[in-house]
Short mmCIF file of C-alpha atoms in Angstrom, two decimals:
data_model
loop_
_atom_site.label_atom_id
_atom_site.label_comp_id
_atom_site.label_asym_id
_atom_site.label_seq_id
_atom_site.Cartn_x
_atom_site.Cartn_y
_atom_site.Cartn_z
CA UNK A 1 196.13 197.41 145.04
CA UNK A 2 198.12 197.98 141.85
CA UNK A 3 198.34 194.20 141.27
CA UNK A 4 194.58 193.93 141.50
CA UNK A 5 194.15 196.79 139.03
CA UNK A 6 196.52 195.07 136.57
CA UNK A 7 194.57 191.81 136.76
CA UNK A 8 191.18 193.52 136.51
CA UNK A 9 192.24 195.65 133.50
CA UNK A 10 193.93 192.69 131.81
CA UNK A 11 191.04 190.25 132.29
CA UNK A 12 188.41 192.84 131.34
CA UNK A 13 190.38 193.80 128.24
CA UNK A 14 190.87 190.18 127.16
CA UNK A 15 187.18 189.28 127.64
CA UNK A 16 186.02 192.39 125.80
CA UNK A 17 188.49 191.66 123.02
CA UNK A 18 187.21 188.09 122.61
CA UNK A 19 183.64 189.38 122.44
CA UNK A 20 184.62 192.11 119.99
CA UNK A 21 186.53 189.68 117.77
CA UNK A 22 183.43 187.52 117.62
CA UNK A 23 181.37 190.54 116.54
CA UNK A 24 183.97 191.59 113.96
CA UNK A 25 184.61 188.23 112.34
CA UNK A 26 181.29 186.41 112.76
CA UNK A 27 178.47 188.95 113.04
CA UNK A 28 179.69 191.73 110.76
CA UNK A 29 179.81 191.35 107.00
CA UNK A 30 182.97 192.00 104.98
CA UNK A 31 183.80 195.44 103.63
CA UNK A 32 182.00 196.04 100.32
CA UNK A 33 185.06 196.71 98.17
CA UNK A 34 187.91 195.11 100.13
CA UNK A 35 186.41 191.94 101.63
CA UNK A 36 187.86 190.48 104.83
CA UNK A 37 191.07 192.53 104.82
CA UNK A 38 188.98 195.69 105.33
CA UNK A 39 188.42 194.49 108.89
CA UNK A 40 192.02 195.41 109.60
CA UNK A 41 190.48 198.79 110.37
CA UNK A 42 189.29 197.44 113.74
CA UNK A 43 192.87 196.92 114.89
CA UNK A 44 194.67 199.55 112.83
CA UNK A 45 192.67 202.63 113.88
CA UNK A 46 192.16 201.86 117.62
CA UNK A 47 195.90 201.08 117.89
CA UNK A 48 196.77 204.52 116.47
CA UNK A 49 194.34 206.38 118.75
CA UNK A 50 195.55 204.42 121.80
CA UNK A 51 199.15 205.29 120.92
CA UNK A 52 198.31 209.02 120.64
CA UNK A 53 196.52 208.92 124.02
CA UNK A 54 199.57 207.46 125.72
CA UNK A 55 202.01 209.82 123.96
CA UNK A 56 199.78 212.57 125.34
CA UNK A 57 200.02 211.08 128.84
CA UNK A 58 203.81 210.91 128.46
CA UNK A 59 204.09 214.58 127.47
CA UNK A 60 201.81 215.75 130.32
CA UNK A 61 203.83 213.67 132.81
CA UNK A 62 207.10 215.02 131.37
CA UNK A 63 205.94 218.61 131.93
CA UNK A 64 204.73 217.62 135.42
CA UNK A 65 208.15 216.13 136.18
CA UNK A 66 209.97 219.31 135.16
CA UNK A 67 207.68 221.34 137.44
CA UNK A 68 207.52 219.05 140.49
CA UNK A 69 210.69 216.89 140.16
CA UNK A 70 208.59 213.95 141.33
CA UNK A 71 210.09 210.75 139.89
CA UNK A 72 206.71 209.07 139.77
CA UNK A 73 205.86 211.27 136.78
CA UNK A 74 209.05 210.21 135.01
CA UNK A 75 208.16 206.56 135.56
CA UNK A 76 204.67 207.07 134.16
CA UNK A 77 206.11 208.96 131.17
CA UNK A 78 208.60 206.25 130.21
CA UNK A 79 206.03 203.50 130.73
CA UNK A 80 203.50 205.37 128.58
CA UNK A 81 206.04 205.97 125.80
CA UNK A 82 207.05 202.30 125.73
CA UNK A 83 203.46 201.13 125.49
CA UNK A 84 202.60 203.82 122.92
CA UNK A 85 205.57 202.65 120.82
CA UNK A 86 204.17 199.11 120.81
CA UNK A 87 200.78 200.37 119.64
CA UNK A 88 202.37 202.60 116.99
CA UNK A 89 204.21 199.54 115.73
CA UNK A 90 200.94 197.57 115.67
CA UNK A 91 199.41 200.43 113.67
CA UNK A 92 202.33 200.54 111.22
CA UNK A 93 202.52 196.77 110.73
CA UNK A 94 198.76 196.25 110.28
CA UNK A 95 198.67 199.20 107.88
CA UNK A 96 201.58 197.77 105.94
CA UNK A 97 199.91 194.34 105.62
CA UNK A 98 196.70 196.02 104.45
CA UNK A 99 198.67 198.14 101.99
CA UNK A 100 200.41 195.08 100.57
CA UNK A 101 197.09 193.43 99.80
CA UNK A 102 195.09 196.47 98.64
CA UNK A 103 197.79 198.66 97.06
CA UNK A 104 200.25 195.92 96.15
CA UNK A 105 203.05 197.69 98.05
CA UNK A 106 204.18 197.48 101.66
CA UNK A 107 204.96 201.16 102.08
CA UNK A 108 204.56 204.57 100.48
CA UNK A 109 205.77 207.99 101.67
CA UNK A 110 202.28 209.30 102.18
CA UNK A 111 201.15 211.92 104.70
CA UNK A 112 199.77 209.61 107.37
CA UNK A 113 202.32 206.84 106.95
CA UNK A 114 205.26 209.22 107.12
CA UNK A 115 203.97 211.21 110.08
CA UNK A 116 203.25 208.02 112.01
CA UNK A 117 206.72 206.67 111.21
CA UNK A 118 208.34 209.97 112.28
CA UNK A 119 206.38 209.85 115.53
CA UNK A 120 207.75 206.34 116.09
CA UNK A 121 211.32 207.47 115.33
CA UNK A 122 211.16 210.53 117.59
CA UNK A 123 210.07 208.51 120.62
CA UNK A 124 212.44 205.68 119.72
CA UNK A 125 215.22 208.21 120.31
CA UNK A 126 213.68 208.89 123.73
CA UNK A 127 213.84 205.19 124.64
CA UNK A 128 217.35 204.78 123.23
CA UNK A 129 218.72 207.71 125.19
CA UNK A 130 217.42 206.71 128.62
CA UNK A 131 219.76 203.78 129.31
CA UNK A 132 222.72 205.91 128.18
CA UNK A 133 222.37 208.32 131.14
CA UNK A 134 223.51 206.84 134.43
CA UNK A 135 222.34 209.53 136.87
CA UNK A 136 218.61 209.27 137.67
CA UNK A 137 217.71 212.99 137.95
CA UNK A 138 219.57 213.81 134.78
CA UNK A 139 218.00 210.89 132.96
CA UNK A 140 214.50 211.97 133.96
CA UNK A 141 215.11 215.65 133.08
CA UNK A 142 216.63 214.94 129.67
CA UNK A 143 213.90 212.44 128.86
CA UNK A 144 211.22 215.00 129.77
CA UNK A 145 212.89 217.62 127.55
CA UNK A 146 213.06 215.15 124.69
CA UNK A 147 209.40 214.16 125.06
CA UNK A 148 208.38 217.84 124.92
CA UNK A 149 210.59 218.53 121.87
CA UNK A 150 209.13 215.50 120.07
CA UNK A 151 205.56 216.58 120.87
CA UNK A 152 206.26 220.08 119.51
CA UNK A 153 207.69 218.57 116.34
CA UNK A 154 204.77 216.31 115.40
CA UNK A 155 202.35 219.07 114.23
CA UNK A 156 205.19 220.47 112.11
CA UNK A 157 205.87 217.06 110.60
CA UNK A 158 202.22 216.79 109.60
CA UNK A 159 202.29 220.34 108.18
CA UNK A 160 205.48 219.63 106.21
CA UNK A 161 204.26 216.40 104.66
CA UNK A 162 200.90 217.97 103.82
CA UNK A 163 202.76 220.54 101.73
CA UNK A 164 205.21 218.09 100.26
CA UNK A 165 202.77 215.35 99.40
CA UNK A 166 199.37 216.70 98.45
CA UNK A 167 198.41 213.52 96.60
CA UNK A 168 197.69 211.03 99.31
CA UNK A 169 197.44 207.30 98.82
CA UNK A 170 196.07 206.55 102.29
CA UNK A 171 192.28 206.10 102.22
CA UNK A 172 190.33 209.30 102.88
CA UNK A 173 189.67 209.77 106.58
CA UNK A 174 186.44 207.75 106.59
CA UNK A 175 186.00 208.25 110.31
CA UNK A 176 185.82 212.02 109.88
CA UNK A 177 183.74 212.07 106.70
CA UNK A 178 181.18 209.55 107.88
CA UNK A 179 182.12 206.90 105.33
CA UNK A 180 181.87 204.07 107.85
CA UNK A 181 178.70 202.02 108.05
CA UNK A 182 176.69 202.54 111.25
CA UNK A 183 177.13 198.86 112.22
CA UNK A 184 180.93 199.27 112.17
CA UNK A 185 181.04 202.03 114.79
CA UNK A 186 180.34 199.94 117.96
CA UNK A 187 183.12 197.37 117.31
CA UNK A 188 185.48 200.23 116.49
CA UNK A 189 184.69 202.00 119.76
CA UNK A 190 184.92 198.74 121.73
CA UNK A 191 188.21 197.99 119.95
CA UNK A 192 189.59 201.27 121.20
CA UNK A 193 188.35 200.63 124.77
CA UNK A 194 189.94 197.15 124.65
CA UNK A 195 193.29 198.59 123.60
CA UNK A 196 193.07 201.32 126.24
CA UNK A 197 192.40 198.71 128.96
CA UNK A 198 195.23 196.45 127.82
CA UNK A 199 197.61 199.40 127.37
CA UNK A 200 196.77 200.69 130.87
CA UNK A 201 197.49 197.22 132.29
CA UNK A 202 200.85 197.19 130.45
CA UNK A 203 201.68 200.69 131.71
CA UNK A 204 200.96 199.58 135.28
CA UNK A 205 203.20 196.50 134.88
CA UNK A 206 205.97 198.68 133.46
CA UNK A 207 205.42 201.26 136.19
CA UNK A 208 205.98 198.63 138.87
CA UNK A 209 209.23 197.60 137.19
CA UNK A 210 210.37 201.22 137.14
CA UNK A 211 209.50 201.72 140.83
CA UNK A 212 211.29 198.52 141.86
CA UNK A 213 214.29 199.47 139.73
CA UNK A 214 214.52 202.84 141.48
CA UNK A 215 214.35 201.16 144.88
CA UNK A 216 217.13 198.74 143.87
CA UNK A 217 219.25 201.68 142.66
CA UNK A 218 218.79 203.58 145.92
CA UNK A 219 219.67 200.46 147.98
CA UNK A 220 222.76 200.00 145.84
CA UNK A 221 223.78 203.62 146.46
CA UNK A 222 223.23 203.15 150.20
CA UNK A 223 225.40 200.05 150.12
CA UNK A 224 228.16 201.94 148.32
CA UNK A 225 227.98 204.72 150.91
CA UNK A 226 228.44 202.30 153.80
CA UNK B 1 218.14 241.05 129.38
CA UNK B 2 220.82 243.41 128.09
CA UNK B 3 223.38 241.79 130.38
CA UNK B 4 222.34 238.37 129.12
CA UNK B 5 222.69 239.37 125.47
CA UNK B 6 226.11 240.81 126.22
CA UNK B 7 227.12 237.56 127.92
CA UNK B 8 225.82 235.60 124.91
CA UNK B 9 227.94 237.77 122.63
CA UNK B 10 231.03 237.09 124.78
CA UNK B 11 230.40 233.33 124.72
CA UNK B 12 229.91 233.40 120.94
CA UNK B 13 233.12 235.39 120.50
CA UNK B 14 235.03 233.04 122.78
CA UNK B 15 233.79 229.97 120.90
CA UNK B 16 234.52 231.48 117.49
CA UNK B 17 237.99 232.61 118.55
CA UNK B 18 238.79 229.12 119.92
CA UNK B 19 237.53 227.55 116.72
CA UNK B 20 239.40 229.92 114.40
CA UNK B 21 242.62 229.22 116.31
CA UNK B 22 242.42 225.44 116.05
CA UNK B 23 239.95 225.10 113.12
CA UNK B 24 239.24 221.55 114.33
CA UNK B 25 235.49 221.42 113.69
CA UNK B 26 235.64 223.71 110.68
CA UNK B 27 238.24 221.68 108.82
CA UNK B 28 236.57 218.38 109.65
CA UNK B 29 233.17 219.70 108.63
CA UNK B 30 234.33 221.20 105.30
CA UNK B 31 236.25 218.05 104.34
CA UNK B 32 233.29 215.91 105.32
CA UNK B 33 231.01 218.06 103.14
CA UNK B 34 233.41 217.62 100.22
CA UNK B 35 233.52 213.84 100.68
CA UNK B 36 229.71 213.65 100.73
CA UNK B 37 229.57 215.81 97.58
CA UNK B 38 231.99 213.47 95.87
CA UNK B 39 230.00 210.40 96.93
CA UNK B 40 226.86 211.92 95.41
CA UNK B 41 228.49 211.92 91.99
CA UNK B 42 229.01 208.15 92.30
CA UNK B 43 225.61 207.49 93.83
CA UNK B 44 223.55 209.16 91.11
CA UNK B 45 223.88 208.96 87.38
CA UNK B 46 221.26 211.49 86.38
CA UNK B 47 220.68 213.82 83.46
CA UNK B 48 221.00 217.57 83.98
CA UNK B 49 217.27 218.21 84.39
CA UNK B 50 216.78 215.27 86.72
CA UNK B 51 219.64 216.50 88.87
CA UNK B 52 218.04 219.93 89.10
CA UNK B 53 214.89 218.24 90.45
CA UNK B 54 216.74 216.88 93.48
CA UNK B 55 219.36 219.63 93.78
CA UNK B 56 217.88 221.27 96.90
CA UNK B 57 217.50 217.94 98.65
CA UNK B 58 221.11 216.95 98.09
CA UNK B 59 222.37 220.37 99.12
CA UNK B 60 220.61 220.18 102.49
CA UNK B 61 221.77 216.61 103.08
CA UNK B 62 225.34 217.86 102.79
CA UNK B 63 224.60 220.78 105.13
CA UNK B 64 222.86 218.72 107.77
CA UNK B 65 225.62 216.08 107.86
CA UNK B 66 228.26 218.78 108.10
CA UNK B 67 226.16 220.54 110.74
CA UNK B 68 226.19 217.46 112.98
CA UNK B 69 229.97 217.76 113.30
CA UNK B 70 229.73 221.45 114.23
CA UNK B 71 226.91 221.28 116.81
CA UNK B 72 228.34 218.13 118.35
CA UNK B 73 231.38 220.09 119.48
CA UNK B 74 229.58 223.06 120.97
CA UNK B 75 229.13 221.77 124.53
CA UNK B 76 231.66 218.93 124.46
CA UNK B 77 234.48 221.44 124.08
CA UNK B 78 233.64 222.69 127.59
CA UNK B 79 233.87 219.28 129.27
CA UNK B 80 237.68 219.06 129.78
CA UNK B 81 238.85 220.88 132.94
CA UNK B 82 235.19 221.13 134.09
CA UNK B 83 234.74 224.36 132.10
CA UNK B 84 231.05 223.63 131.64
CA UNK B 85 230.46 223.55 135.42
CA UNK B 86 232.24 226.88 135.77
CA UNK B 87 230.18 228.44 132.97
CA UNK B 88 226.95 227.18 134.53
CA UNK B 89 228.01 228.47 137.97
CA UNK B 90 228.89 231.90 136.57
CA UNK B 91 226.39 234.77 137.07
CA UNK B 92 225.23 234.76 133.45
CA UNK B 93 221.78 233.23 132.84
CA UNK B 94 221.76 229.74 131.24
CA UNK B 95 219.89 231.04 128.19
CA UNK B 96 222.73 233.48 127.51
CA UNK B 97 225.30 230.66 127.58
CA UNK B 98 223.09 228.66 125.24
CA UNK B 99 222.41 231.56 122.89
CA UNK B 100 226.13 232.31 122.67
CA UNK B 101 226.86 228.71 121.74
CA UNK B 102 224.07 228.74 119.14
CA UNK B 103 225.37 231.96 117.54
CA UNK B 104 228.90 230.52 117.31
CA UNK B 105 227.69 227.25 115.78
CA UNK B 106 225.40 229.17 113.43
CA UNK B 107 228.28 231.29 112.10
CA UNK B 108 230.52 228.24 111.70
CA UNK B 109 227.90 226.21 109.89
CA UNK B 110 227.08 229.14 107.63
CA UNK B 111 230.78 229.37 106.71
CA UNK B 112 230.85 225.65 105.88
CA UNK B 113 227.72 226.08 103.76
CA UNK B 114 229.14 229.06 101.90
CA UNK B 115 232.31 227.11 101.13
CA UNK B 116 230.43 224.00 99.98
CA UNK B 117 227.86 225.79 97.80
CA UNK B 118 230.26 226.77 94.96
CA UNK B 119 231.90 223.33 95.10
CA UNK B 120 228.47 221.73 94.87
CA UNK B 121 227.61 223.90 91.85
CA UNK B 122 230.95 223.15 90.24
CA UNK B 123 230.86 219.36 90.72
CA UNK B 124 227.27 218.96 89.58
CA UNK B 125 227.09 221.69 86.96
CA UNK B 126 224.38 223.56 88.84
CA UNK B 127 223.82 227.26 88.11
CA UNK B 128 223.16 228.80 91.51
CA UNK B 129 224.72 232.28 91.21
CA UNK B 130 221.55 233.95 89.97
CA UNK B 131 219.58 232.60 92.94
CA UNK B 132 222.29 233.28 95.50
CA UNK B 133 220.62 235.94 97.64
CA UNK B 134 217.26 234.22 98.10
CA UNK B 135 219.15 230.96 98.65
CA UNK B 136 221.30 232.70 101.26
CA UNK B 137 218.11 233.83 103.00
CA UNK B 138 216.87 230.22 103.15
CA UNK B 139 220.29 229.12 104.37
CA UNK B 140 220.14 231.63 107.23
CA UNK B 141 216.63 230.57 108.30
CA UNK B 142 217.19 226.81 108.05
CA UNK B 143 220.70 226.90 109.52
CA UNK B 144 219.30 228.71 112.55
CA UNK B 145 216.81 225.86 113.00
CA UNK B 146 219.53 223.23 112.63
CA UNK B 147 221.84 224.93 115.13
CA UNK B 148 219.26 225.85 117.77
CA UNK B 149 217.96 222.26 118.00
CA UNK B 150 221.42 220.76 117.49
CA UNK B 151 223.06 222.79 120.26
CA UNK B 152 220.11 222.03 122.57
CA UNK B 153 220.61 218.30 121.92
CA UNK B 154 224.35 218.74 122.30
CA UNK B 155 223.59 220.04 125.81
CA UNK B 156 221.19 217.15 126.44
CA UNK B 157 223.73 214.53 125.34
CA UNK B 158 226.85 216.10 126.87
CA UNK B 159 226.82 213.61 129.77
CA UNK B 160 225.39 210.72 127.81
CA UNK B 161 227.38 207.62 126.96
CA UNK B 162 227.91 207.23 123.19
CA UNK B 163 226.93 210.90 122.73
CA UNK B 164 228.36 211.07 119.20
CA UNK B 165 225.97 208.30 118.19
CA UNK B 166 223.06 209.63 120.20
CA UNK B 167 223.04 213.17 118.78
CA UNK B 168 222.13 212.28 115.15
CA UNK B 169 219.61 209.67 116.34
CA UNK B 170 217.78 212.34 118.33
CA UNK B 171 218.41 215.33 116.07
CA UNK B 172 217.65 214.13 112.52
CA UNK B 173 214.05 212.96 113.06
CA UNK B 174 213.30 216.30 114.74
CA UNK B 175 214.73 218.22 111.78
CA UNK B 176 212.50 216.50 109.25
CA UNK B 177 209.88 219.29 108.82
CA UNK B 178 212.58 221.96 108.60
CA UNK B 179 214.52 219.99 106.00
CA UNK B 180 211.43 219.25 103.91
CA UNK B 181 210.73 222.99 103.75
CA UNK B 182 214.33 224.03 103.08
CA UNK B 183 214.85 221.34 100.44
CA UNK B 184 211.73 222.29 98.52
CA UNK B 185 212.44 226.03 98.60
CA UNK B 186 216.06 225.49 97.56
CA UNK B 187 215.11 223.22 94.66
CA UNK B 188 212.55 225.77 93.46
CA UNK B 189 215.09 228.60 93.73
CA UNK B 190 217.84 226.70 91.90
CA UNK B 191 215.40 225.69 89.16
CA UNK B 192 214.20 229.28 88.89
CA UNK B 193 210.59 228.45 89.83
CA UNK B 194 210.56 230.61 92.90
CA UNK B 195 207.10 232.14 92.49
CA UNK B 196 205.36 230.05 95.16
CA UNK B 197 207.97 229.24 97.77
CA UNK B 198 206.46 231.16 100.66
CA UNK B 199 204.26 228.22 101.73
CA UNK B 200 207.28 225.96 102.21
CA UNK B 201 209.28 228.76 103.76
CA UNK B 202 206.54 229.19 106.34
CA UNK B 203 207.37 225.77 107.85
CA UNK B 204 211.00 226.78 108.22
CA UNK B 205 210.01 230.04 109.94
CA UNK B 206 207.46 228.34 112.23
CA UNK B 207 210.04 225.67 113.11
CA UNK B 208 212.59 228.37 113.99
CA UNK B 209 210.12 230.29 116.15
CA UNK B 210 208.79 227.25 118.03
CA UNK B 211 212.14 225.65 118.77
CA UNK B 212 213.95 228.92 119.54
CA UNK B 213 211.39 229.80 122.21
CA UNK B 214 211.15 226.20 123.49
CA UNK B 215 214.93 225.73 123.67
CA UNK B 216 215.55 229.09 125.35
CA UNK B 217 212.86 228.30 127.91
CA UNK B 218 213.94 224.71 128.61
CA UNK B 219 217.70 225.23 128.57
CA UNK B 220 217.72 226.04 132.28
CA UNK B 221 216.31 222.57 133.00
CA UNK B 222 218.89 221.01 130.66
CA UNK B 223 221.94 222.80 132.08
CA UNK B 224 221.01 223.32 135.73
CA UNK B 225 218.49 220.47 136.20
#
């Protein structure tokens, strides 16, 4: 069942992506001021939103693990964090490439860039810590605690940088202020759906690895006990 | 509640007494702070005014590095002879054990900070005496934030391989909002432009409130599972 879901999500995501790429690069015109590089928006923004969605899933599953002690939640949490990290990286790298062309610099310590980078670093710690704890229950509990701490920290990071760095170099939030042309909205929305489908497929693949790993560990323990 | 607070006080007293007898963490932390202060003088070649602009930032870098050495020890010192298991099995609530450890680390780190502040002023020709009391207030607020999260992570990493490496990797990114606030307020205070520091101070206070409540609530999961 899960295998079928992976294939369906993967194939659907790939087909939609191909169709969306065609719309973005062939049908749509270039951005008025930036030209072709402005189309980075169609990867950059959906990647960020997808990452936030999966960080959210990870935090909810971490709380659920602490309440129920069901390891399935821990597996979903770690899978979601790993996939969210990949999409955060996509967001950071595409943003950096865009910045190099438009601003002439790869990086600046601006509100959105810094908060996104901090988000990446906080959950990188989560992924680094997991292999360092041998015992499964302890690993899952500590990971859940860390995911909750990181989630509580992110609004504070945003608040801190907002105070520290009032001048912002990142483009104004065009999605909130309605600065995006009406024809750009559908590919943006489809771009997000594509990333959500592909990310869900990746989470399911990772989830299977986690489940199999846990089974192997329990068999190993049984073997030791014999 | 009252019993718990009493237990926390006993734990804090025990930790402080142990530390004052051996002075292991205290000595290491103070000498480390001095080394970092000395390295700053080689790293930057700035004029007096320029140095004042970054004075708060440098001060908190010293404090947070020194703090890592203090909080790192708080739970590890209980590992030999299985003392930690005994403490967890004792009738006191886990939050009391945690609070006691936080209070002890808080006092120790504050001592390190109070020792390093005059040295920092002396080495870098910074006039801080006039701003001492407001600066001390910021030190209390921000040091509480550093210790409460640091001791919580010390409990998280107590059974982790490479825990000395893991603690800063987990702790420093989390401290970022607190440090931004503390650094800005301290710079403004040292420069004597303290009229509008409340905004930055708010982050430090919010950080303290959020992580104190979160850590006290979650510590049972960390210690007992």
